[in-house]
Amino acid sequence: MNRHSGPGPEAELREGGAYTWTGKSRRWLLNYLPPEKLLPQDQPSYVASWAYVFGMGAVAGLVIVIVSGVVLGLNGPQWYHLSSLGHFVNSAHLWSVELFFMFMVVHLWLKFWMAAWRGGRLLTWITGMLAFLVSIVTAFTGYLLQTNFDSQWIAFEAKDALNAVGVGAWFNVANLGQIFMWHITLLPLAIGAVATLHVVLVRVHGVVPPIEAARTDAQLPDSSADSPEPEAKQS
């Protein structure tokens, strides 16, 4: 017996037969994020660029940051201050953060000079900037969790500034338990959500082409791949 006797996704899109919120959600996702966009087999030739290499480097660095941070959070400060393995994981966490920021800043600047907000990609650019800003706050709380003299110095130097702008009441940098929860729960969730949205938007709109590209948005296989390239305008 064929268990999948209902209409396929393409037929559902053509007929518009969805009548529940789950069906409508599926139809919306298939319309705006079809599988060939979410997991494309081919990419335009201009994707072979350092701008995109640094972007993927930032994603890889973020994954290592999260994994090493989970290990540190499960074992606690006593482990990563006194254990040799804890020192290694702590160092891996630190250097993955350094690489994450380096890759992200280079990716950000390259995308700025490429005017990456072109072609309806403004929200993609905004989510990238938002991920950068949230990452700075997360790194700040990470410095406060060193549980040494450096972290105490940084905390009390920043406390007056945060009180001055009116956020010290709910973002108390002198409260180690509160900062610990900010660092391991709230801010990582925010970074993960924004970074995921950023990657999805890149898939929806396609990677931004170089400014000098003759074909600006040849992102999908059905975009007349066999048709001749338009002739470049003569100056």
PDB file of C-alpha atoms in Angstrom:
ATOM      1  CA  MET A   1       0.000   0.000   0.000  1.00  0.00           C
ATOM      2  CA  ASN A   2       1.270   3.467  -0.834  1.00  0.00           C
ATOM      3  CA  ARG A   3       1.252   5.461   2.400  1.00  0.00           C
ATOM      4  CA  HIS A   4       1.900   8.755   0.616  1.00  0.00           C
ATOM      5  CA  SER A   5      -1.261   8.851  -1.481  1.00  0.00           C
ATOM      6  CA  GLY A   6      -1.858  12.584  -1.123  1.00  0.00           C
ATOM      7  CA  PRO A   7      -0.804  15.230  -3.634  1.00  0.00           C
ATOM      8  CA  GLY A   8       2.870  16.107  -3.784  1.00  0.00           C
ATOM      9  CA  PRO A   9       4.303  19.479  -2.729  1.00  0.00           C
ATOM     10  CA  GLU A  10       4.320  20.815  -6.298  1.00  0.00           C
ATOM     11  CA  ALA A  11       0.677  19.909  -6.818  1.00  0.00           C
ATOM     12  CA  GLU A  12      -0.256  21.478  -3.505  1.00  0.00           C
ATOM     13  CA  LEU A  13       1.469  24.704  -4.479  1.00  0.00           C
ATOM     14  CA  ARG A  14      -0.374  24.787  -7.812  1.00  0.00           C
ATOM     15  CA  GLU A  15      -3.771  23.921  -6.393  1.00  0.00           C
ATOM     16  CA  GLY A  16      -3.537  25.865  -3.135  1.00  0.00           C
ATOM     17  CA  GLY A  17      -5.320  23.046  -1.272  1.00  0.00           C
ATOM     18  CA  ALA A  18      -3.897  23.747   2.203  1.00  0.00           C
ATOM     19  CA  TYR A  19      -6.650  24.585   4.737  1.00  0.00           C
ATOM     20  CA  THR A  20      -4.990  24.055   8.159  1.00  0.00           C
ATOM     21  CA  TRP A  21      -2.243  26.125   9.761  1.00  0.00           C
ATOM     22  CA  THR A  22       0.233  23.275   9.303  1.00  0.00           C
ATOM     23  CA  GLY A  23      -0.648  22.909   5.641  1.00  0.00           C
ATOM     24  CA  LYS A  24      -0.520  26.656   5.086  1.00  0.00           C
ATOM     25  CA  SER A  25       2.853  26.835   6.864  1.00  0.00           C
ATOM     26  CA  ARG A  26       4.191  24.046   4.668  1.00  0.00           C
ATOM     27  CA  ARG A  27       2.882  25.773   1.548  1.00  0.00           C
ATOM     28  CA  TRP A  28       4.499  29.060   2.644  1.00  0.00           C
ATOM     29  CA  LEU A  29       7.852  27.338   3.285  1.00  0.00           C
ATOM     30  CA  LEU A  30       7.737  25.524  -0.046  1.00  0.00           C
ATOM     31  CA  ASN A  31       6.937  28.780  -1.797  1.00  0.00           C
ATOM     32  CA  TYR A  32       9.665  30.923  -0.200  1.00  0.00           C
ATOM     33  CA  LEU A  33      12.259  28.273   0.625  1.00  0.00           C
ATOM     34  CA  PRO A  34      12.031  25.336  -1.794  1.00  0.00           C
ATOM     35  CA  PRO A  35      14.561  22.496  -1.365  1.00  0.00           C
ATOM     36  CA  GLU A  36      16.636  23.660  -4.327  1.00  0.00           C
ATOM     37  CA  LYS A  37      17.226  26.960  -2.504  1.00  0.00           C
ATOM     38  CA  LEU A  38      17.728  25.503   0.955  1.00  0.00           C
ATOM     39  CA  LEU A  39      20.233  22.869  -0.212  1.00  0.00           C
ATOM     40  CA  PRO A  40      21.437  23.970  -3.649  1.00  0.00           C
ATOM     41  CA  GLN A  41      23.578  21.598  -5.679  1.00  0.00           C
ATOM     42  CA  ASP A  42      25.307  24.314  -7.673  1.00  0.00           C
ATOM     43  CA  GLN A  43      26.337  27.868  -6.919  1.00  0.00           C
ATOM     44  CA  PRO A  44      27.325  30.750  -9.209  1.00  0.00           C
ATOM     45  CA  SER A  45      31.019  30.955 -10.061  1.00  0.00           C
ATOM     46  CA  TYR A  46      31.508  34.130  -8.035  1.00  0.00           C
ATOM     47  CA  VAL A  47      30.865  32.175  -4.818  1.00  0.00           C
ATOM     48  CA  ALA A  48      34.494  31.027  -5.132  1.00  0.00           C
ATOM     49  CA  SER A  49      35.582  34.141  -3.241  1.00  0.00           C
ATOM     50  CA  TRP A  50      37.309  34.832   0.077  1.00  0.00           C
ATOM     51  CA  ALA A  51      34.277  36.868   1.125  1.00  0.00           C
ATOM     52  CA  TYR A  52      32.229  33.673   1.422  1.00  0.00           C
ATOM     53  CA  VAL A  53      35.144  31.641   2.841  1.00  0.00           C
ATOM     54  CA  PHE A  54      35.372  34.024   5.787  1.00  0.00           C
ATOM     55  CA  GLY A  55      31.606  33.828   6.252  1.00  0.00           C
ATOM     56  CA  MET A  56      31.714  30.039   6.533  1.00  0.00           C
ATOM     57  CA  GLY A  57      34.778  30.366   8.774  1.00  0.00           C
ATOM     58  CA  ALA A  58      32.706  32.486  11.148  1.00  0.00           C
ATOM     59  CA  VAL A  59      29.961  29.835  11.176  1.00  0.00           C
ATOM     60  CA  ALA A  60      32.509  27.077  11.861  1.00  0.00           C
ATOM     61  CA  GLY A  61      34.057  29.159  14.646  1.00  0.00           C
ATOM     62  CA  LEU A  62      30.631  29.693  16.199  1.00  0.00           C
ATOM     63  CA  VAL A  63      29.987  25.936  16.224  1.00  0.00           C
ATOM     64  CA  ILE A  64      33.295  25.292  18.042  1.00  0.00           C
ATOM     65  CA  VAL A  65      32.542  28.109  20.498  1.00  0.00           C
ATOM     66  CA  ILE A  66      29.169  26.589  21.378  1.00  0.00           C
ATOM     67  CA  VAL A  67      30.465  23.005  21.695  1.00  0.00           C
ATOM     68  CA  SER A  68      33.445  23.967  23.853  1.00  0.00           C
ATOM     69  CA  GLY A  69      31.229  26.295  25.902  1.00  0.00           C
ATOM     70  CA  VAL A  70      28.803  23.460  26.632  1.00  0.00           C
ATOM     71  CA  VAL A  71      31.693  21.338  27.933  1.00  0.00           C
ATOM     72  CA  LEU A  72      32.952  24.199  30.110  1.00  0.00           C
ATOM     73  CA  GLY A  73      29.479  24.913  31.465  1.00  0.00           C
ATOM     74  CA  LEU A  74      28.872  21.268  32.378  1.00  0.00           C
ATOM     75  CA  ASN A  75      32.147  20.955  34.311  1.00  0.00           C
ATOM     76  CA  GLY A  76      32.351  24.377  35.947  1.00  0.00           C
ATOM     77  CA  PRO A  77      35.163  26.826  36.847  1.00  0.00           C
ATOM     78  CA  GLN A  78      36.943  24.443  39.228  1.00  0.00           C
ATOM     79  CA  TRP A  79      37.505  22.021  36.351  1.00  0.00           C
ATOM     80  CA  TYR A  80      38.734  24.458  33.713  1.00  0.00           C
ATOM     81  CA  HIS A  81      41.005  26.309  36.188  1.00  0.00           C
ATOM     82  CA  LEU A  82      42.744  23.266  37.711  1.00  0.00           C
ATOM     83  CA  SER A  83      42.445  20.391  35.213  1.00  0.00           C
ATOM     84  CA  SER A  84      44.849  20.004  32.286  1.00  0.00           C
ATOM     85  CA  LEU A  85      41.983  18.915  30.046  1.00  0.00           C
ATOM     86  CA  GLY A  86      39.949  21.837  31.370  1.00  0.00           C
ATOM     87  CA  HIS A  87      42.767  24.212  30.450  1.00  0.00           C
ATOM     88  CA  PHE A  88      42.792  22.778  26.925  1.00  0.00           C
ATOM     89  CA  VAL A  89      39.029  23.123  26.458  1.00  0.00           C
ATOM     90  CA  ASN A  90      39.128  26.614  27.956  1.00  0.00           C
ATOM     91  CA  SER A  91      41.892  27.599  25.515  1.00  0.00           C
ATOM     92  CA  ALA A  92      39.988  26.043  22.604  1.00  0.00           C
ATOM     93  CA  HIS A  93      36.952  28.099  23.618  1.00  0.00           C
ATOM     94  CA  LEU A  94      39.026  31.287  23.789  1.00  0.00           C
ATOM     95  CA  TRP A  95      40.788  30.832  20.465  1.00  0.00           C
ATOM     96  CA  SER A  96      37.634  29.779  18.660  1.00  0.00           C
ATOM     97  CA  VAL A  97      36.089  33.047  19.873  1.00  0.00           C
ATOM     98  CA  GLU A  98      39.103  34.952  18.542  1.00  0.00           C
ATOM     99  CA  LEU A  99      38.829  33.232  15.155  1.00  0.00           C
ATOM    100  CA  PHE A 100      35.060  33.732  15.095  1.00  0.00           C
ATOM    101  CA  PHE A 101      35.434  37.486  15.542  1.00  0.00           C
ATOM    102  CA  MET A 102      38.300  37.732  13.059  1.00  0.00           C
ATOM    103  CA  PHE A 103      36.389  35.861  10.360  1.00  0.00           C
ATOM    104  CA  MET A 104      33.178  37.756  11.081  1.00  0.00           C
ATOM    105  CA  VAL A 105      34.810  41.200  10.944  1.00  0.00           C
ATOM    106  CA  VAL A 106      36.612  40.420   7.669  1.00  0.00           C
ATOM    107  CA  HIS A 107      33.380  38.988   6.217  1.00  0.00           C
ATOM    108  CA  LEU A 108      31.502  42.081   7.371  1.00  0.00           C
ATOM    109  CA  TRP A 109      33.942  44.516   5.780  1.00  0.00           C
ATOM    110  CA  LEU A 110      34.118  42.586   2.519  1.00  0.00           C
ATOM    111  CA  LYS A 111      30.325  42.533   2.336  1.00  0.00           C
ATOM    112  CA  PHE A 112      30.203  46.248   3.073  1.00  0.00           C
ATOM    113  CA  TRP A 113      32.451  47.042   0.108  1.00  0.00           C
ATOM    114  CA  MET A 114      30.372  44.657  -2.038  1.00  0.00           C
ATOM    115  CA  ALA A 115      27.179  46.546  -1.064  1.00  0.00           C
ATOM    116  CA  ALA A 116      25.672  43.262   0.081  1.00  0.00           C
ATOM    117  CA  TRP A 117      22.263  44.829   0.800  1.00  0.00           C
ATOM    118  CA  ARG A 118      21.518  45.053  -2.945  1.00  0.00           C
ATOM    119  CA  GLY A 119      18.712  43.083  -4.572  1.00  0.00           C
ATOM    120  CA  GLY A 120      16.299  43.020  -1.638  1.00  0.00           C
ATOM    121  CA  ARG A 121      18.962  41.737   0.784  1.00  0.00           C
ATOM    122  CA  LEU A 122      18.642  44.513   3.368  1.00  0.00           C
ATOM    123  CA  LEU A 123      17.316  42.164   6.059  1.00  0.00           C
ATOM    124  CA  THR A 124      20.215  39.792   5.373  1.00  0.00           C
ATOM    125  CA  TRP A 125      22.643  42.650   6.028  1.00  0.00           C
ATOM    126  CA  ILE A 126      20.761  43.732   9.161  1.00  0.00           C
ATOM    127  CA  THR A 127      20.818  40.224  10.644  1.00  0.00           C
ATOM    128  CA  GLY A 128      24.560  40.006  10.002  1.00  0.00           C
ATOM    129  CA  MET A 129      25.132  43.306  11.810  1.00  0.00           C
ATOM    130  CA  LEU A 130      22.831  42.219  14.640  1.00  0.00           C
ATOM    131  CA  ALA A 131      24.785  38.967  15.044  1.00  0.00           C
ATOM    132  CA  PHE A 132      27.979  41.018  15.333  1.00  0.00           C
ATOM    133  CA  LEU A 133      26.518  43.302  18.020  1.00  0.00           C
ATOM    134  CA  VAL A 134      25.077  40.432  20.080  1.00  0.00           C
ATOM    135  CA  SER A 135      28.416  38.625  19.811  1.00  0.00           C
ATOM    136  CA  ILE A 136      30.187  41.629  21.357  1.00  0.00           C
ATOM    137  CA  VAL A 137      27.877  41.538  24.390  1.00  0.00           C
ATOM    138  CA  THR A 138      28.375  37.775  24.669  1.00  0.00           C
ATOM    139  CA  ALA A 139      32.154  38.165  24.567  1.00  0.00           C
ATOM    140  CA  PHE A 140      31.912  40.824  27.288  1.00  0.00           C
ATOM    141  CA  THR A 141      30.027  38.460  29.584  1.00  0.00           C
ATOM    142  CA  GLY A 142      32.618  35.795  28.786  1.00  0.00           C
ATOM    143  CA  TYR A 143      35.378  38.066  30.081  1.00  0.00           C
ATOM    144  CA  LEU A 144      33.382  38.503  33.284  1.00  0.00           C
ATOM    145  CA  LEU A 145      33.275  34.717  33.769  1.00  0.00           C
ATOM    146  CA  GLN A 146      37.043  34.291  34.039  1.00  0.00           C
ATOM    147  CA  THR A 147      36.521  34.370  37.856  1.00  0.00           C
ATOM    148  CA  ASN A 148      39.875  36.042  38.435  1.00  0.00           C
ATOM    149  CA  PHE A 149      41.190  39.528  39.117  1.00  0.00           C
ATOM    150  CA  ASP A 150      40.861  40.527  35.445  1.00  0.00           C
ATOM    151  CA  SER A 151      37.157  39.693  35.399  1.00  0.00           C
ATOM    152  CA  GLN A 152      36.535  41.629  38.638  1.00  0.00           C
ATOM    153  CA  TRP A 153      38.401  44.641  37.275  1.00  0.00           C
ATOM    154  CA  ILE A 154      36.445  44.587  34.006  1.00  0.00           C
ATOM    155  CA  ALA A 155      33.132  44.158  35.869  1.00  0.00           C
ATOM    156  CA  PHE A 156      33.530  47.101  38.206  1.00  0.00           C
ATOM    157  CA  GLU A 157      34.979  49.331  35.514  1.00  0.00           C
ATOM    158  CA  ALA A 158      31.871  48.627  33.412  1.00  0.00           C
ATOM    159  CA  LYS A 159      29.349  48.802  36.256  1.00  0.00           C
ATOM    160  CA  ASP A 160      29.223  52.602  36.477  1.00  0.00           C
ATOM    161  CA  ALA A 161      28.840  52.930  32.698  1.00  0.00           C
ATOM    162  CA  LEU A 162      25.946  50.455  32.635  1.00  0.00           C
ATOM    163  CA  ASN A 163      24.275  52.190  35.580  1.00  0.00           C
ATOM    164  CA  ALA A 164      24.670  55.526  33.794  1.00  0.00           C
ATOM    165  CA  VAL A 165      22.705  54.322  30.749  1.00  0.00           C
ATOM    166  CA  GLY A 166      20.001  52.777  32.946  1.00  0.00           C
ATOM    167  CA  VAL A 167      20.548  49.060  32.370  1.00  0.00           C
ATOM    168  CA  GLY A 168      22.512  48.207  35.521  1.00  0.00           C
ATOM    169  CA  ALA A 169      19.370  47.173  37.398  1.00  0.00           C
ATOM    170  CA  TRP A 170      18.714  44.142  35.170  1.00  0.00           C
ATOM    171  CA  PHE A 171      22.231  43.623  33.741  1.00  0.00           C
ATOM    172  CA  ASN A 172      24.246  43.494  36.965  1.00  0.00           C
ATOM    173  CA  VAL A 173      27.834  42.740  35.967  1.00  0.00           C
ATOM    174  CA  ALA A 174      28.813  42.224  39.609  1.00  0.00           C
ATOM    175  CA  ASN A 175      26.370  39.299  39.933  1.00  0.00           C
ATOM    176  CA  LEU A 176      28.344  36.285  38.694  1.00  0.00           C
ATOM    177  CA  GLY A 177      25.325  33.971  38.662  1.00  0.00           C
ATOM    178  CA  GLN A 178      23.285  36.361  36.545  1.00  0.00           C
ATOM    179  CA  ILE A 179      26.142  36.919  34.082  1.00  0.00           C
ATOM    180  CA  PHE A 180      26.696  33.155  33.896  1.00  0.00           C
ATOM    181  CA  MET A 181      23.094  32.627  32.788  1.00  0.00           C
ATOM    182  CA  TRP A 182      23.325  35.493  30.307  1.00  0.00           C
ATOM    183  CA  HIS A 183      26.476  33.983  28.830  1.00  0.00           C
ATOM    184  CA  ILE A 184      25.480  30.325  28.599  1.00  0.00           C
ATOM    185  CA  THR A 185      21.744  30.605  27.879  1.00  0.00           C
ATOM    186  CA  LEU A 186      20.198  33.868  26.707  1.00  0.00           C
ATOM    187  CA  LEU A 187      22.937  35.337  24.535  1.00  0.00           C
ATOM    188  CA  PRO A 188      23.943  32.057  22.815  1.00  0.00           C
ATOM    189  CA  LEU A 189      20.276  31.464  21.974  1.00  0.00           C
ATOM    190  CA  ALA A 190      20.102  34.976  20.514  1.00  0.00           C
ATOM    191  CA  ILE A 191      23.271  34.496  18.447  1.00  0.00           C
ATOM    192  CA  GLY A 192      22.130  31.079  17.239  1.00  0.00           C
ATOM    193  CA  ALA A 193      18.709  32.396  16.218  1.00  0.00           C
ATOM    194  CA  VAL A 194      20.102  35.452  14.400  1.00  0.00           C
ATOM    195  CA  ALA A 195      22.873  33.467  12.682  1.00  0.00           C
ATOM    196  CA  THR A 196      20.366  30.829  11.550  1.00  0.00           C
ATOM    197  CA  LEU A 197      18.032  33.519  10.209  1.00  0.00           C
ATOM    198  CA  HIS A 198      20.988  35.106   8.417  1.00  0.00           C
ATOM    199  CA  VAL A 199      21.928  31.839   6.690  1.00  0.00           C
ATOM    200  CA  VAL A 200      18.286  31.156   5.736  1.00  0.00           C
ATOM    201  CA  LEU A 201      17.974  34.638   4.229  1.00  0.00           C
ATOM    202  CA  VAL A 202      21.150  34.033   2.236  1.00  0.00           C
ATOM    203  CA  ARG A 203      19.509  30.873   0.875  1.00  0.00           C
ATOM    204  CA  VAL A 204      16.237  32.684   0.110  1.00  0.00           C
ATOM    205  CA  HIS A 205      17.788  35.628  -1.755  1.00  0.00           C
ATOM    206  CA  GLY A 206      20.945  33.901  -2.957  1.00  0.00           C
ATOM    207  CA  VAL A 207      24.490  35.075  -2.394  1.00  0.00           C
ATOM    208  CA  VAL A 208      25.058  38.647  -3.468  1.00  0.00           C
ATOM    209  CA  PRO A 209      26.912  38.885  -6.790  1.00  0.00           C
ATOM    210  CA  PRO A 210      29.889  41.193  -7.324  1.00  0.00           C
ATOM    211  CA  ILE A 211      28.966  44.697  -8.395  1.00  0.00           C
ATOM    212  CA  GLU A 212      30.624  44.195 -11.780  1.00  0.00           C
ATOM    213  CA  ALA A 213      28.831  40.880 -12.494  1.00  0.00           C
ATOM    214  CA  ALA A 214      27.071  40.841 -15.894  1.00  0.00           C
ATOM    215  CA  ARG A 215      24.261  38.569 -14.672  1.00  0.00           C
ATOM    216  CA  THR A 216      23.268  39.894 -11.282  1.00  0.00           C
ATOM    217  CA  ASP A 217      20.924  37.271  -9.863  1.00  0.00           C
ATOM    218  CA  ALA A 218      21.529  33.960 -11.662  1.00  0.00           C
ATOM    219  CA  GLN A 219      20.962  31.938  -8.483  1.00  0.00           C
ATOM    220  CA  LEU A 220      18.716  29.062  -9.478  1.00  0.00           C
ATOM    221  CA  PRO A 221      19.063  26.305 -12.063  1.00  0.00           C
ATOM    222  CA  ASP A 222      15.871  27.483 -13.812  1.00  0.00           C
ATOM    223  CA  SER A 223      17.236  30.989 -14.449  1.00  0.00           C
ATOM    224  CA  SER A 224      17.939  30.330 -18.147  1.00  0.00           C
ATOM    225  CA  ALA A 225      21.215  28.523 -17.540  1.00  0.00           C
ATOM    226  CA  ASP A 226      21.409  27.608 -21.237  1.00  0.00           C
ATOM    227  CA  SER A 227      20.727  31.122 -22.461  1.00  0.00           C
ATOM    228  CA  PRO A 228      23.679  33.234 -23.578  1.00  0.00           C
ATOM    229  CA  GLU A 229      25.147  35.717 -21.157  1.00  0.00           C
ATOM    230  CA  PRO A 230      24.039  39.306 -21.781  1.00  0.00           C
ATOM    231  CA  GLU A 231      26.670  41.371 -23.479  1.00  0.00           C
ATOM    232  CA  ALA A 232      28.514  43.817 -21.277  1.00  0.00           C
ATOM    233  CA  LYS A 233      27.732  47.424 -21.939  1.00  0.00           C
ATOM    234  CA  GLN A 234      30.409  49.300 -23.774  1.00  0.00           C
ATOM    235  CA  SER A 235      31.564  52.451 -22.057  1.00  0.00           C
TER     236      SER A 235
END
